[in-house]
PDB file of C-alpha atoms in Angstrom:
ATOM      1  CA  UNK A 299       0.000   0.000   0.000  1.00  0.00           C
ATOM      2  CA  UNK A 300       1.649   3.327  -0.825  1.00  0.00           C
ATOM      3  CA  UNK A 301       2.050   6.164   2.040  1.00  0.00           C
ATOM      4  CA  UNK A 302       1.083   9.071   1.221  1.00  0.00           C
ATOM      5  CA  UNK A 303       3.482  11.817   2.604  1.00  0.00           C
ATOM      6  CA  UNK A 304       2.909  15.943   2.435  1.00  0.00           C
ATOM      7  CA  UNK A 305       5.774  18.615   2.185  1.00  0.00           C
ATOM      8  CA  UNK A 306       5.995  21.561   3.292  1.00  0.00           C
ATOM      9  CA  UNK A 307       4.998  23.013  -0.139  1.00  0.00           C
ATOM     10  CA  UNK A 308       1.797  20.833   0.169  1.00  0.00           C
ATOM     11  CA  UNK A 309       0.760  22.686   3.069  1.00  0.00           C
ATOM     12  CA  UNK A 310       1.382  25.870   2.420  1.00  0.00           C
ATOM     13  CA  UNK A 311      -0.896  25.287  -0.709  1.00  0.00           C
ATOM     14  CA  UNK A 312      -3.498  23.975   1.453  1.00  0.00           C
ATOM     15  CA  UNK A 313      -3.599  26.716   3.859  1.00  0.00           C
ATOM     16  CA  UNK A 314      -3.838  29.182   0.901  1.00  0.00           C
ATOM     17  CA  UNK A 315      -7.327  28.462   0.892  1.00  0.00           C
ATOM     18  CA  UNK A 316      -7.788  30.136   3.907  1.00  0.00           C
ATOM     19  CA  UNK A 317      -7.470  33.372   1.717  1.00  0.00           C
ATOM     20  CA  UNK A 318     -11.140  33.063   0.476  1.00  0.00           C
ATOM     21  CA  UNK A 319     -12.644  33.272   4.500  1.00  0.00           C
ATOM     22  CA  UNK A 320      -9.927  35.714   5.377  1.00  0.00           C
ATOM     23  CA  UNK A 321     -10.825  38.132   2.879  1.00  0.00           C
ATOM     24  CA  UNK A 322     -14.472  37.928   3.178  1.00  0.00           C
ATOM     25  CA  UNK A 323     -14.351  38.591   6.820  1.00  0.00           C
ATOM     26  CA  UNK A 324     -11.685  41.373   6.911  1.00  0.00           C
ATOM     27  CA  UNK A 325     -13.998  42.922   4.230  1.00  0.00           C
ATOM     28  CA  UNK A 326     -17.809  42.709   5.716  1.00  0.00           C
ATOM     29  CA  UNK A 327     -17.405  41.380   9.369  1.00  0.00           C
ATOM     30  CA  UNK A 328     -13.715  41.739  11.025  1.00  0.00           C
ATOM     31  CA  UNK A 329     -15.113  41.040  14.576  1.00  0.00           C
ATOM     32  CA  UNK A 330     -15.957  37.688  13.647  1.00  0.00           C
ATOM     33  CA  UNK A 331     -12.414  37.302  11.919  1.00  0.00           C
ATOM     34  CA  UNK A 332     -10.340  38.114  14.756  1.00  0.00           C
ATOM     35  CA  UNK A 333     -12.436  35.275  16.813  1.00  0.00           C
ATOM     36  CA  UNK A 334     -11.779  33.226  13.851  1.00  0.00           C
ATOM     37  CA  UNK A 335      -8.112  33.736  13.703  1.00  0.00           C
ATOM     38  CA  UNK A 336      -7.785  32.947  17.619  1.00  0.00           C
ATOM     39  CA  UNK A 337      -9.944  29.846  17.051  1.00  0.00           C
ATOM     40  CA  UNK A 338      -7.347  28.820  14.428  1.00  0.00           C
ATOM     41  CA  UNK A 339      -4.437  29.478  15.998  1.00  0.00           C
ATOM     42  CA  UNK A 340      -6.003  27.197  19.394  1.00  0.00           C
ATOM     43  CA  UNK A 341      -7.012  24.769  16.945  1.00  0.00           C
ATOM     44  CA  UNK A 342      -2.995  24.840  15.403  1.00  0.00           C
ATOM     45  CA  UNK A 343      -1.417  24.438  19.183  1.00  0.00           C
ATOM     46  CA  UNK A 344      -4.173  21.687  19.963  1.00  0.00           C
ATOM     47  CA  UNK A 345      -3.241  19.680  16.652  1.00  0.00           C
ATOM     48  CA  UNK A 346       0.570  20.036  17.154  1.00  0.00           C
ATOM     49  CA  UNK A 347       0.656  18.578  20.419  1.00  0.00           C
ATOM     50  CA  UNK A 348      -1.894  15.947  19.084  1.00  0.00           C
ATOM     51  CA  UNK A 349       0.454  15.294  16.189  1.00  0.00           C
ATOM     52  CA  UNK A 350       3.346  15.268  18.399  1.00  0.00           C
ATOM     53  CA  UNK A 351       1.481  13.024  21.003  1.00  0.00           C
ATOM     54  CA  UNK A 352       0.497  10.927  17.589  1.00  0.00           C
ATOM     55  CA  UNK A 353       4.499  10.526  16.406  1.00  0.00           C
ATOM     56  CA  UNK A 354       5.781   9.697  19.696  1.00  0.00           C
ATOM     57  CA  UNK A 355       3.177   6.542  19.765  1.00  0.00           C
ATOM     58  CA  UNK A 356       3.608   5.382  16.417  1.00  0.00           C
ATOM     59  CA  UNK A 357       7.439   6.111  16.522  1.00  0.00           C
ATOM     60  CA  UNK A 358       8.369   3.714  19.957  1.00  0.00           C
ATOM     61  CA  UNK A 359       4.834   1.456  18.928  1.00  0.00           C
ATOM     62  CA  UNK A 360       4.358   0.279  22.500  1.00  0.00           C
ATOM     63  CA  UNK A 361       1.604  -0.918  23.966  1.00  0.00           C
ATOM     64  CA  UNK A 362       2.242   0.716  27.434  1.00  0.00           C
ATOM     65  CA  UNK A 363       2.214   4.089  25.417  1.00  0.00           C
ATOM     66  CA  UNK A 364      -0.702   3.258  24.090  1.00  0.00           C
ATOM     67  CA  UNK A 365      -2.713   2.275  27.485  1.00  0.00           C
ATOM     68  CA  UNK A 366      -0.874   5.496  28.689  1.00  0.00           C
ATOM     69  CA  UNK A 367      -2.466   7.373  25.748  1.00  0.00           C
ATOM     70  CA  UNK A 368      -5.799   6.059  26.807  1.00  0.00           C
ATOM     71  CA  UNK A 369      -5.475   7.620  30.320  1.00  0.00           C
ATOM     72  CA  UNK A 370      -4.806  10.696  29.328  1.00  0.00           C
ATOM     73  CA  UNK A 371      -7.400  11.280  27.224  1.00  0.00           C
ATOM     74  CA  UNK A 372      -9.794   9.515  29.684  1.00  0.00           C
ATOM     75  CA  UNK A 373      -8.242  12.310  32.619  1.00  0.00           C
ATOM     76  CA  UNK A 374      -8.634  14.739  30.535  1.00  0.00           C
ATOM     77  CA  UNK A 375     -12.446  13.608  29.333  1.00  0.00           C
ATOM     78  CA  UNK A 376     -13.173  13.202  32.863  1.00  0.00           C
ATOM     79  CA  UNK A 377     -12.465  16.926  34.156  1.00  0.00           C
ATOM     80  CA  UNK A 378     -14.259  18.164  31.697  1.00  0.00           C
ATOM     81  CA  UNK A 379     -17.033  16.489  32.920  1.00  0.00           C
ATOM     82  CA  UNK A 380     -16.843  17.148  36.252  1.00  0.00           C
ATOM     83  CA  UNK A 381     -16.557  20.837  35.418  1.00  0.00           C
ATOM     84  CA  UNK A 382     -20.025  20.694  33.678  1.00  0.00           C
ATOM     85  CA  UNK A 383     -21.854  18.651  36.323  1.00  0.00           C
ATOM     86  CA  UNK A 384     -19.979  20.767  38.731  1.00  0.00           C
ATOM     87  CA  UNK A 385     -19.740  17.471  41.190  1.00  0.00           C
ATOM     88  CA  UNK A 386     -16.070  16.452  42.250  1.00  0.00           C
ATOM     89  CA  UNK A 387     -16.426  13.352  43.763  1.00  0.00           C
ATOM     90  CA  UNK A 388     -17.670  11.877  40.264  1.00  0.00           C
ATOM     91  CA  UNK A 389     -13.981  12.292  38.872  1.00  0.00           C
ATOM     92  CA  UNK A 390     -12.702   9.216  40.071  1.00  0.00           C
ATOM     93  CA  UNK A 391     -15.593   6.509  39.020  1.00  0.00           C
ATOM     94  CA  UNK A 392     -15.836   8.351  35.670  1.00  0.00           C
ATOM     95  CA  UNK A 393     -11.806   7.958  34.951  1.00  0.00           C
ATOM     96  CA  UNK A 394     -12.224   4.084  35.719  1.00  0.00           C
ATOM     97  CA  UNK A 395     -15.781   4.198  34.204  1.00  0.00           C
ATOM     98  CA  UNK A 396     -14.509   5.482  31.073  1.00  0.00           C
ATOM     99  CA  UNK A 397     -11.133   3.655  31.062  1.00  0.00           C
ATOM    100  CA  UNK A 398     -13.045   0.391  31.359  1.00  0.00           C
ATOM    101  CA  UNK A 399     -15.497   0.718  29.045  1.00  0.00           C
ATOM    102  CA  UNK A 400     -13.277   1.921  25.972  1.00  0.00           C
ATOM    103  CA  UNK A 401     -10.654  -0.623  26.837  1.00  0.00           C
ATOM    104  CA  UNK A 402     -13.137  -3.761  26.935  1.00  0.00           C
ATOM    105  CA  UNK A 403     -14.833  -2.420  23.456  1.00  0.00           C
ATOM    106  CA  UNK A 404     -11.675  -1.340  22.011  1.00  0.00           C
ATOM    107  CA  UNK A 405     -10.517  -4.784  22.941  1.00  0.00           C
ATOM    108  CA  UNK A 406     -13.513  -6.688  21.535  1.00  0.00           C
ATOM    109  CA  UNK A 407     -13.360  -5.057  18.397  1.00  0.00           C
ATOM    110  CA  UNK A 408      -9.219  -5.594  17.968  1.00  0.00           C
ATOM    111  CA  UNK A 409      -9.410  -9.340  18.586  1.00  0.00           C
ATOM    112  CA  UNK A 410     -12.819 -10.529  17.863  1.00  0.00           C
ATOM    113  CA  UNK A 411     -14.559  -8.226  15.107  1.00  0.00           C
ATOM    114  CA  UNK A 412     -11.007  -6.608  13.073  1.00  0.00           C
ATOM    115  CA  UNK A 413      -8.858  -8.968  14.087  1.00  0.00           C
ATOM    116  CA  UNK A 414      -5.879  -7.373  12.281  1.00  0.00           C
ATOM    117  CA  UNK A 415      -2.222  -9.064  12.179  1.00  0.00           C
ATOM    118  CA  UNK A 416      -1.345  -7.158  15.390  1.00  0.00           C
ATOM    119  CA  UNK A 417      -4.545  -5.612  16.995  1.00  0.00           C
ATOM    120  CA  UNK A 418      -1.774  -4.131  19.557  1.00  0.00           C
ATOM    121  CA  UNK A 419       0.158  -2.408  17.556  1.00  0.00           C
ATOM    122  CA  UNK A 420      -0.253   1.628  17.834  1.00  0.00           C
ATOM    123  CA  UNK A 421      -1.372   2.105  13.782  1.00  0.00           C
ATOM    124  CA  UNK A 422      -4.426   0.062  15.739  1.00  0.00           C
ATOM    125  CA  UNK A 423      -5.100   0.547  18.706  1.00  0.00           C
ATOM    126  CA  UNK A 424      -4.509   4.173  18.780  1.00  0.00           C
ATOM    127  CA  UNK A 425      -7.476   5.014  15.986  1.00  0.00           C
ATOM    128  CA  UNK A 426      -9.924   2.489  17.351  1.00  0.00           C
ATOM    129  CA  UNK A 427      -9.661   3.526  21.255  1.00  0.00           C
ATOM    130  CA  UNK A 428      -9.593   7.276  20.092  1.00  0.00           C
ATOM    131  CA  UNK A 429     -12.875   7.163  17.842  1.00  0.00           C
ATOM    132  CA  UNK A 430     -14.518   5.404  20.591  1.00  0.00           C
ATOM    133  CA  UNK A 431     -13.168   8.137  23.162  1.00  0.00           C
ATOM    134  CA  UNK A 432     -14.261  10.757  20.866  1.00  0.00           C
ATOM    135  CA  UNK A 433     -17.901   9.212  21.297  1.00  0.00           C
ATOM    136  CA  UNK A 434     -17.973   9.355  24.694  1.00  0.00           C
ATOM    137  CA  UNK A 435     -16.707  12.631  25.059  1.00  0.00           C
ATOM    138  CA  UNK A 436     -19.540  14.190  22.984  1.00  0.00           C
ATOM    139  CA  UNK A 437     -22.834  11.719  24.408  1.00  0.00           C
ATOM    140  CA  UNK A 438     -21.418  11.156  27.995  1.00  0.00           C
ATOM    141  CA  UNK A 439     -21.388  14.571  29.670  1.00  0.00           C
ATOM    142  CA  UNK A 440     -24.654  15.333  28.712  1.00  0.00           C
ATOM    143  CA  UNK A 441     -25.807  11.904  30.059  1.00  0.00           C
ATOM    144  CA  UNK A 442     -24.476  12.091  33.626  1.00  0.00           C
ATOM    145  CA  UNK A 443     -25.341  15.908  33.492  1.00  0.00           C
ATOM    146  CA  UNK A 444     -28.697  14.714  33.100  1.00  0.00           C
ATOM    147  CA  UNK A 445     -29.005  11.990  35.723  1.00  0.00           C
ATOM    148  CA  UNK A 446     -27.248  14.185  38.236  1.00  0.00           C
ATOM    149  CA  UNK A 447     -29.825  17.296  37.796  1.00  0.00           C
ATOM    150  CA  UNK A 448     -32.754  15.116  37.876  1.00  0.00           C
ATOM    151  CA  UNK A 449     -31.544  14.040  40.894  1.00  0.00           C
ATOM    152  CA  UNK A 450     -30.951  17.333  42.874  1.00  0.00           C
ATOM    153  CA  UNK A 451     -34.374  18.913  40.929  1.00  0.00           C
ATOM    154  CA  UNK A 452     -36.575  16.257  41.737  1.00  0.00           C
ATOM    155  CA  UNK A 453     -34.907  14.436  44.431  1.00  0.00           C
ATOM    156  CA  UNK A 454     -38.621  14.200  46.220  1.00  0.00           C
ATOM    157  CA  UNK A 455     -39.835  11.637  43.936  1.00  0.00           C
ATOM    158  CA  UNK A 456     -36.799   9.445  44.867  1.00  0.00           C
ATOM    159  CA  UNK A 457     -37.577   9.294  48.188  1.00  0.00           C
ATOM    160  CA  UNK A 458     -41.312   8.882  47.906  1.00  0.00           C
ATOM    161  CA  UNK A 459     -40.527   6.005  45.904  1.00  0.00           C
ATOM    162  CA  UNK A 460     -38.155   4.476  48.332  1.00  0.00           C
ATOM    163  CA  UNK A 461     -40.938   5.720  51.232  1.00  0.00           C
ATOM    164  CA  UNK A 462     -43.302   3.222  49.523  1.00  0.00           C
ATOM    165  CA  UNK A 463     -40.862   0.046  49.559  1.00  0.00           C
ATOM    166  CA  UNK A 464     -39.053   0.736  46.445  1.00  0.00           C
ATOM    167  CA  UNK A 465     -35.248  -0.914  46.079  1.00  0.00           C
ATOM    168  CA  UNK A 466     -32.635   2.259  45.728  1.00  0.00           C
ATOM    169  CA  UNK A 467     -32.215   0.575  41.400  1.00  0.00           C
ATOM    170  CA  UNK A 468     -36.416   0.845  41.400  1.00  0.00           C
ATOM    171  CA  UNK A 469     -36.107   4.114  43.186  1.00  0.00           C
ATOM    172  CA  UNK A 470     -33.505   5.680  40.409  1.00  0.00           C
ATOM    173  CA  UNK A 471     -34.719   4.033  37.544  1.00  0.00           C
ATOM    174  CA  UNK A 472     -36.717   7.411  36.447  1.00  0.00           C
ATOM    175  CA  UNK A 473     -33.007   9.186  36.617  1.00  0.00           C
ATOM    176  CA  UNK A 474     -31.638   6.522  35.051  1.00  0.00           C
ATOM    177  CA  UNK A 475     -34.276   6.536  32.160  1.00  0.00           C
ATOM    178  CA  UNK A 476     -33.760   9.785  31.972  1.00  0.00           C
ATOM    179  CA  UNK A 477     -30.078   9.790  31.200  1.00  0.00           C
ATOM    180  CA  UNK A 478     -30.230   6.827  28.928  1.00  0.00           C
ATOM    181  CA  UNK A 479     -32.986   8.603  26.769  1.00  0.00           C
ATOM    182  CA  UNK A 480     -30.405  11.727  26.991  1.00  0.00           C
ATOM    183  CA  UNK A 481     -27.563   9.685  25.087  1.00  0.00           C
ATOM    184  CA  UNK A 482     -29.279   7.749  22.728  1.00  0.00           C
ATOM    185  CA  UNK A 483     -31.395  10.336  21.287  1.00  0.00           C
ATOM    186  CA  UNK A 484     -29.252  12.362  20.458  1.00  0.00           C
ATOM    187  CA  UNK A 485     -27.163   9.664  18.814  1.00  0.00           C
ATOM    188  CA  UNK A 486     -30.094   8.367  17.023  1.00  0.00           C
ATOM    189  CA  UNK A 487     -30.495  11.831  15.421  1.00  0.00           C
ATOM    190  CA  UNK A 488     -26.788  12.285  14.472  1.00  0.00           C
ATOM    191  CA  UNK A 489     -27.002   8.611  12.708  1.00  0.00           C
ATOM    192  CA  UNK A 490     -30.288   9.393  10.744  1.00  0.00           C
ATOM    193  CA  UNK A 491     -27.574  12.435   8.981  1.00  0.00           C
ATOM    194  CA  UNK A 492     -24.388  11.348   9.645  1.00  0.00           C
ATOM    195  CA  UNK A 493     -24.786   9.218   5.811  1.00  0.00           C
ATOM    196  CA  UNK A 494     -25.305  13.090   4.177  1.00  0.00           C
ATOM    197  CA  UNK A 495     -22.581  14.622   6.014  1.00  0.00           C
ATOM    198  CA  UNK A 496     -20.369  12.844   8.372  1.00  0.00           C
ATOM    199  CA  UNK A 497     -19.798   9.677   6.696  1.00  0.00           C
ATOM    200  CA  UNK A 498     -18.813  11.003   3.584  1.00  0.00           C
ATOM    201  CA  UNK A 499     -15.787  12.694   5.340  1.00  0.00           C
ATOM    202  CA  UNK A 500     -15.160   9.542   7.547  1.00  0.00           C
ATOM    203  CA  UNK A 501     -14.768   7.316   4.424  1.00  0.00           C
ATOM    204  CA  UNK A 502     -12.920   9.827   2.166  1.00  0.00           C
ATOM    205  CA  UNK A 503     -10.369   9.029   5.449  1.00  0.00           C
ATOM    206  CA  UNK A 504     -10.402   5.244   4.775  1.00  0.00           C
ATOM    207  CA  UNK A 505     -10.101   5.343   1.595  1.00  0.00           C
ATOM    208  CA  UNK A 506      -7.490   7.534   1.020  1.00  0.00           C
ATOM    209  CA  UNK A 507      -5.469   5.128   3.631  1.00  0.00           C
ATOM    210  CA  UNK A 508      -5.917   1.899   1.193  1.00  0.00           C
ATOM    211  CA  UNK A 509      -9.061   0.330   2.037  1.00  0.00           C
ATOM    212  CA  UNK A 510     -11.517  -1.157  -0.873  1.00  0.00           C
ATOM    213  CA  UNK A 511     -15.244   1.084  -0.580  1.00  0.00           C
ATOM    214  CA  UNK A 512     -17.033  -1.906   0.473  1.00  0.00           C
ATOM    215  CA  UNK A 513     -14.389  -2.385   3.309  1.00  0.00           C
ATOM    216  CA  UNK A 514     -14.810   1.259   4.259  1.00  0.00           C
ATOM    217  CA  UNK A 515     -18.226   1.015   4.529  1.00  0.00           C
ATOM    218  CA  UNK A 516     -17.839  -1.843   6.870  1.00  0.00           C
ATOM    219  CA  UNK A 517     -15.398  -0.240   9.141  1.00  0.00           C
ATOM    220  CA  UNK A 518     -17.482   2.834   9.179  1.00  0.00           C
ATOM    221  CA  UNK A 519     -20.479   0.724  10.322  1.00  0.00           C
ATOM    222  CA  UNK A 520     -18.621  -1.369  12.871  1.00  0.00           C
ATOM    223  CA  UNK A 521     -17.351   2.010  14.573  1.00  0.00           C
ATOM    224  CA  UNK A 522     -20.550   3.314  14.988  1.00  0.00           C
ATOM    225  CA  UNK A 523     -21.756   0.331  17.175  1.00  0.00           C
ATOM    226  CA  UNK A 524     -18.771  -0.071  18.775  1.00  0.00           C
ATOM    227  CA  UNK A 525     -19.060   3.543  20.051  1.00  0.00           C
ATOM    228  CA  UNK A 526     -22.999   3.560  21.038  1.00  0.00           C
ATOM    229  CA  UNK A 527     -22.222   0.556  22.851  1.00  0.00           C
ATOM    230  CA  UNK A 528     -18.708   2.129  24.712  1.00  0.00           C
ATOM    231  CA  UNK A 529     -21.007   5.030  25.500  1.00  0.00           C
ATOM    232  CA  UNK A 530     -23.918   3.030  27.005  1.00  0.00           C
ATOM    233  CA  UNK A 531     -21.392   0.960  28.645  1.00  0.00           C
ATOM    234  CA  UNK A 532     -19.409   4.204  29.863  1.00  0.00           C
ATOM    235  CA  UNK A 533     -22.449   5.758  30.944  1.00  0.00           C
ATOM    236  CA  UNK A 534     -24.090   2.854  33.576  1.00  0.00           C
ATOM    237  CA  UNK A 535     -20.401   2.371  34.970  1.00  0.00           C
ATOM    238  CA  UNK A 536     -20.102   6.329  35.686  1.00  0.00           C
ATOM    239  CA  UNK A 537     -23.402   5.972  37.901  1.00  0.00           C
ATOM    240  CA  UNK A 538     -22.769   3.009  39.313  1.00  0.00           C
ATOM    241  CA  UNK A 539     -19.024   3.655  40.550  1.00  0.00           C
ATOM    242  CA  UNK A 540     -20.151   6.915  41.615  1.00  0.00           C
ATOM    243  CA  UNK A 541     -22.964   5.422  43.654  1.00  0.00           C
ATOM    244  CA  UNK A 542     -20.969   5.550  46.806  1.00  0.00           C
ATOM    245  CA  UNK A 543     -19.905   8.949  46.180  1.00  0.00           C
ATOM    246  CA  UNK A 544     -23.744  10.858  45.852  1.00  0.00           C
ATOM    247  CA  UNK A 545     -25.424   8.879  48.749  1.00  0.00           C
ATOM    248  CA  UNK A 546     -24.465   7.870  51.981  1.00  0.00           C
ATOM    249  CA  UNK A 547     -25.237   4.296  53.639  1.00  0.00           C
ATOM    250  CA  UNK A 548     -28.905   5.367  54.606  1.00  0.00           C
ATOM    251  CA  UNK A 549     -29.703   5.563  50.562  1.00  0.00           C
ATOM    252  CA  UNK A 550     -29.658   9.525  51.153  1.00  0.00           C
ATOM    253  CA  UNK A 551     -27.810  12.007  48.813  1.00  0.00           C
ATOM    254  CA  UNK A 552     -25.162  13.492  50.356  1.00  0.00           C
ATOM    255  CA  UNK A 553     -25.121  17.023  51.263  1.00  0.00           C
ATOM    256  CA  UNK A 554     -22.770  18.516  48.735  1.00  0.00           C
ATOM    257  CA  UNK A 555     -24.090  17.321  45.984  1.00  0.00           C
TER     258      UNK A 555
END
């Protein structure tokens, strides 16, 4: 399969397109092009350190780099979460919530579904795990944002369920509903488009990096499953490591949260 490398004259041309935007802005709205430049120059730093990040793994190819690759986007995932929800103690069970979840689905899909010559190796491992992450990232958050503000909004019918004989699981099923119906939803209604618009881009990806349309398609396909179900899975180990955390032994939320 042939690599396909870009100089330095490559790029240049392809940021010469950024001309057309540039002008148009600096001639009828320069307010929106000085937020644009700053976006793009965030977006430059962000993609530098994610290239460099990118070389280092596919330079020394080891899986320890790899796992350690996982963590930090899983960290980093994780804080932004708990900065949303605004609850601390939920950092901890969503790192190993997360970690878990995208490990045993990025695992399934390496040695069971792809089941390339080395399913270890970072050219991988490193793509599947970070689509997957990606996923998360984007359904997640709004998920446990959900559950959590149900919670502290309408904590009364919780209790009037467990008042009545209800288990603590029969008591936060509603919540739980509630958070479920939050991620797949949305997910549903990103799938019903993502043929028009996403997948287009997606596959151009594949394709360009050797693989035969039909095999794209597949990939594509398999992707998408494998990161609803990493979400779902993601999503009912955040609440239930983080069970300890919101209520105390008496089944009562905790103060703080």
């Amino acid at each position: 399969m042939e690599i396909m490398t870009l100089s330095y004259l490559n790029l240049l041309a392809g940021l010469l397109l950024l001309v057309i935007p540039g002008y148009l802005l600096y001639a009828y709205d320069r307010l929106t092009l000085k937020k644009a430049v700053i976006a793009l120059v965030r977006m430059g730093t962000q993609m530098a350190v994610l290239g460099a990040c990118l070389w280092l793994l596919y330079k020394f190819d080891s899986v320890w780099l790899n796992l350690l690759w996982l963590a930090i986007l899983v960290v980093a995932v994780a804080f932004l979460m708990v900065s949303r929800i605004d609850i601390r103690r939920v950092f901890v069970p969503a790192c190993a919530a997360m970690f878990t979840s995208v490990l045993a689905v990025s695992a399934y899909m390496l040695f069971v579904v792809l089941r390339p010559d080395a399913p270890l190796s970072a050219r991988w491992a490193v793509p599947v795990t970070g689509v997957l992450m990606a996923h998360v990232l984007t359904t997640n958050i709004h998920a446990v944002r959900t559950y959590f503000d149900c919670l502290r909004q309408d904590s009364q019918a919780y209790y009037t369920l467990l008042g009545n004989g209800a288990t603590r699981l029969q008591a936060l099923a509603p919540y739980i509903t509630r958070a479920i119906k939050s991620l797949t939803v949305p997910a549903m209604a990103s799938l019903s488009v993502m043929g028009l618009f996403l997948m287009p881009m997606l596959l151009s990806g594949l394709l360009i990096g050797g693989l035969e349309p039909i095999a794209a398609v597949t990939l594509f396909v398999l992707f998408i499953i494998g990161a609803l179900a990493a979400s779902m899975l993601s999503l009912v180990l955040t609440l239930w490591f983080s069970d300890r955390q919101v209520f105390n032994r008496h089944g009562q939320l905790k103060p703080d949260i």
